[in-house]
Amino acid sequence: MRATLQRVTRATCTVDGALTGQTGPGLLVLLGVAAGDTDATAHAMAAKIAKLRIFGDEQGRMNRSVQDIGGGILSVSQFTLYADTRGGNRPSFTAAAPPDHARALYHTFNAALRALSLPVGEGVFGAHMVLDLTNDGPVTLTLDLD
């Protein structure tokens, strides 16, 4: 499982002009699911993200987590995080999980975040989504649990 995290002051997701998910201060999480990922992987990724200290404390140091600041998460499925661009000009996505497997683990991941008392807005799996966000910092990290 792979996630790209962007620290945001706000983020929204719309599909066909309709708002599907949003967050105020917190994280935009782009989540890629690999073929071999399991429920345990989804729970481990959620726990890591919830506790990752990437928000400023009183001295401006990255010592606080999204849980610590009372922030939220906008979670968006993103199979393109598993793009392999080493051979030619057209990306291969063979490392990404098949859609049914990825959809189930995306929902497991979101449920795991909610079980950690985080408010979670969602994108729509498989849809063409439009994301609007305001980066904070900017701070962008990639986590890999492969």
Coordinates of C-alpha atoms in Angstrom, one line a residue, residues 8-15 18-29 66 70-76 106 110 113-114 118-124 129-134:
V8 CA -3.8 21.0 3.8
T9 CA -5.8 23.9 5.3
R10 CA -8.8 22.6 3.3
A11 CA -9.5 20.1 0.5
T12 CA -12.6 19.0 -1.4
C13 CA -13.5 16.3 -3.9
T14 CA -16.3 16.7 -6.5
V15 CA -17.6 14.2 -9.1
A18 CA -21.3 17.3 -6.8
L19 CA -19.3 17.5 -3.6
T20 CA -18.4 14.0 -2.4
G21 CA -16.0 14.7 0.4
Q22 CA -14.1 17.4 2.1
T23 CA -11.9 18.3 5.1
G24 CA -10.8 21.4 6.8
P25 CA -7.3 21.5 8.3
G26 CA -5.7 18.1 8.1
L27 CA -4.6 15.8 5.3
L28 CA -5.4 14.9 1.8
V29 CA -4.5 11.2 1.4
V66 CA -3.5 14.9 12.6
G70 CA -8.2 17.6 15.8
G71 CA -7.8 17.5 12.0
G72 CA -9.6 15.6 9.3
I73 CA -8.8 13.6 6.3
L74 CA -10.0 13.6 2.7
S75 CA -9.2 10.1 1.4
V76 CA -9.0 9.5 -2.4
Y106 CA -9.9 1.5 0.3
N110 CA -11.3 4.7 5.6
L113 CA -9.3 5.9 10.1
R114 CA -12.8 6.5 11.5
L118 CA -10.7 10.9 12.6
P119 CA -13.4 12.5 10.5
V120 CA -13.0 11.2 6.9
G121 CA -14.3 12.6 3.7
E122 CA -14.1 10.4 0.7
G123 CA -13.7 10.5 -3.1
V124 CA -15.6 8.1 -5.3
M129 CA -12.7 13.3 -9.5
V130 CA -11.8 16.9 -9.3
L131 CA -9.7 17.8 -6.2
D132 CA -9.4 21.3 -4.9
L133 CA -6.9 21.9 -2.1
T134 CA -4.9 24.5 -0.3

